[in-house]
Amino acid sequence: DTGVSQDPRHKITKRGQNVTFRCDPISEHNRLYWYRQTLGQGPEFLTYFQNEAQLEKSRLLSDRFSAERPKGSFSTLEIQRTEQGDSAMYLCASSPYRNTEAFFGQGTRLTVV
Amino acid sequence: ELKVEQNPLFLSMQEGKNYTIYCNYSTTSDRLYWYRQDPGKSLESLFVLLSNGAVKQEGRLMASLDTKARLSTLHITAAVHDLSATYFCAVPYSGGGADGLTFGKGTHLIIQP
């Protein structure tokens, strides 16, 4: 396995458009996380899945954001009606079980113009 | 609300010198993680500290955890240029049984010849 894979790597969109990102975790990792990172800041936790169940959501995850992990494998993060403030790097991570480190993907850089 | 504070946020040091990065967090947690991020890249796990008094070493880096003081340190010994990066500490989101991480703002480390 080559690690956590995210697609696309870069996305430029106009304000008001919807975007969807995909994350493929490391095989057999049942825990999957989404984070957002802006320039000069640490990643901010957005949401967490264990298998297909979404178990945690940050208050940062407004109603415009939705995440799914339909079969407990890959996950998607959708942002509706994008705003300029959504411009950031969106990072996905996975881990095999609790108390282990999470392995991060390369991220999707979103620019809203 | 969990707060994770790192200091310093910026550090320029010479090769061969020793230095320590500090990470304080505001609520009880028995776990702490250190990550490294190179410019434009994703996060790489360095250490997972799972108990009070935990100490881990990898090469020129050594991390420790004092859960009573809510403090972790990352010590750099005889720094080399390749260690130039941004270093993040992270604590579980809710400080308890939750799994998402709250990151510090990062320490941007530059090591000069």
XYZ file of N, CA, C and O in Angstrom, chain A residues 53-103:
204
model
N -19.213 4.726 10.184
C -19.904 5.597 11.137
C -19.123 6.883 11.401
O -17.939 6.838 11.752
N -19.812 8.007 11.255
C -19.208 9.297 11.561
C -19.384 9.553 13.052
O -20.489 9.850 13.511
N -18.311 9.470 13.817
C -18.417 9.482 15.272
C -18.151 10.834 15.910
O -18.538 11.059 17.053
N -17.445 11.701 15.212
C -17.148 13.013 15.775
C -17.239 14.059 14.690
O -16.817 13.811 13.550
N -17.763 15.209 15.067
C -17.761 16.348 14.153
C -17.392 17.591 14.932
O -17.983 17.873 15.973
N -16.450 18.343 14.419
C -16.081 19.607 15.031
C -17.149 20.651 14.744
O -17.845 20.587 13.724
N -17.222 21.646 15.620
C -18.157 22.742 15.335
C -17.693 23.550 14.130
O -18.437 24.366 13.590
N -16.448 23.321 13.695
C -15.970 23.973 12.470
C -16.717 23.454 11.252
O -16.742 24.092 10.205
N -17.290 22.272 11.381
C -17.970 21.647 10.260
C -19.376 22.231 10.160
O -20.328 21.694 10.725
N -19.478 23.327 9.404
C -20.771 23.985 9.289
C -21.709 23.137 8.439
O -21.330 22.101 7.887
N -22.946 23.635 8.312
C -23.960 22.912 7.539
C -23.577 22.774 6.074
O -24.116 21.934 5.359
N -22.656 23.594 5.630
C -22.259 23.515 4.210
C -21.300 22.358 3.952
O -21.035 22.012 2.816
N -20.781 21.798 5.011
C -19.818 20.696 4.888
C -20.520 19.379 5.180
O -21.278 19.274 6.152
N -20.235 18.381 4.370
C -20.734 17.045 4.677
C -19.680 16.028 4.287
O -18.973 16.192 3.293
N -19.565 14.997 5.084
C -18.593 13.947 4.825
C -19.287 12.603 4.887
O -20.222 12.406 5.665
N -18.810 11.692 4.063
C -19.358 10.345 4.036
C -18.237 9.335 3.917
O -17.163 9.626 3.388
N -18.536 8.147 4.368
C -17.636 7.017 4.157
C -18.535 5.796 3.975
O -18.676 4.973 4.862
N -19.127 5.698 2.794
C -20.277 4.791 2.602
C -20.011 3.316 2.875
O -20.865 2.639 3.392
N -18.876 2.806 2.566
C -18.656 1.379 2.795
C -17.473 1.146 3.715
O -16.893 0.070 3.736
N -17.142 2.160 4.456
C -16.026 2.009 5.374
C -14.669 1.978 4.711
O -13.683 1.594 5.332
N -14.654 2.387 3.430
C -13.341 2.404 2.751
C -12.979 3.857 2.447
O -12.526 4.564 3.345
N -13.211 4.313 1.199
C -12.870 5.689 0.885
C -13.879 6.640 1.517
O -14.972 6.235 1.948
N -13.505 7.915 1.565
C -14.384 8.938 2.130
C -14.432 10.127 1.179
O -13.502 10.354 0.393
N -15.539 10.856 1.241
C -15.662 12.097 0.491
C -16.013 13.221 1.443
O -16.696 13.023 2.452
N -15.502 14.405 1.112
C -15.830 15.628 1.844
C -16.384 16.608 0.828
O -15.711 16.919 -0.158
N -17.607 17.037 1.036
C -18.243 17.973 0.124
C -18.431 19.316 0.822
O -18.841 19.364 1.986
N -18.136 20.368 0.100
C -18.405 21.720 0.579
C -19.388 22.351 -0.395
O -19.106 22.440 -1.595
N -20.516 22.760 0.123
C -21.515 23.406 -0.719
C -21.397 24.922 -0.598
O -20.983 25.452 0.436
N -21.723 25.579 -1.672
C -21.752 27.064 -1.694
C -20.452 27.613 -1.095
O -20.448 28.345 -0.107
N -19.358 27.266 -1.740
C -18.055 27.635 -1.196
C -17.921 29.134 -0.980
O -18.483 29.955 -1.727
N -17.149 29.473 0.042
C -16.842 30.856 0.387
C -15.321 31.027 0.362
O -14.583 30.051 0.473
N -14.887 32.262 0.260
C -13.442 32.492 0.210
C -12.750 31.976 1.459
O -11.609 31.503 1.408
N -13.424 32.029 2.573
C -12.858 31.534 3.825
C -12.646 30.032 3.848
O -11.995 29.519 4.765
N -13.193 29.340 2.857
C -12.984 27.887 2.786
C -11.644 27.539 2.161
O -11.233 26.367 2.168
N -10.973 28.530 1.593
C -9.664 28.279 0.976
C -8.696 27.759 2.035
O -8.480 28.400 3.070
N -8.144 26.596 1.786
C -7.289 25.924 2.767
C -6.761 24.640 2.150
O -7.148 24.253 1.050
N -5.900 23.976 2.911
C -5.498 22.610 2.573
C -6.382 21.661 3.366
O -6.499 21.806 4.591
N -6.998 20.717 2.690
C -7.840 19.728 3.358
C -7.072 18.414 3.415
O -6.710 17.839 2.392
N -6.829 17.975 4.625
C -6.003 16.798 4.853
C -6.850 15.634 5.339
O -7.735 15.799 6.172
N -6.540 14.481 4.834
C -7.180 13.249 5.272
C -6.118 12.392 5.956
O -4.948 12.411 5.557
N -6.510 11.676 6.975
C -5.581 10.799 7.679
C -6.307 9.511 8.054
O -7.534 9.485 8.174
N -5.546 8.459 8.237
C -6.147 7.200 8.696
C -5.248 6.534 9.728
O -4.040 6.790 9.786
N -5.852 5.703 10.538
C -5.089 4.943 11.527
C -5.780 3.600 11.738
O -6.980 3.457 11.502
N -5.018 2.588 12.155
C -5.590 1.248 12.297
C -6.430 1.085 13.557
O -7.408 0.351 13.561
N -6.042 1.735 14.640
C -6.800 1.653 15.881
C -6.388 2.790 16.773
O -5.490 3.569 16.463
N -7.038 2.917 17.919
C -6.818 4.017 18.840
C -5.409 3.985 19.393
O -4.780 2.947 19.475
N -4.940 5.154 19.782
C -3.629 5.304 20.402
C -2.459 5.034 19.466
O -1.345 4.821 19.923
N -2.732 5.030 18.184
C -1.630 4.958 17.228
C -1.610 6.241 16.418
O -2.595 6.964 16.364
N -0.479 6.468 15.776
C -0.412 7.702 14.999
C -1.286 7.598 13.763
O -1.542 6.520 13.256
N -1.768 8.744 13.348
C -2.520 8.822 12.109
C -1.549 9.129 10.970
O -0.627 9.908 11.130
N -1.785 8.481 9.835
C -0.975 8.704 8.640
C -1.731 9.655 7.732
O -2.882 9.392 7.375
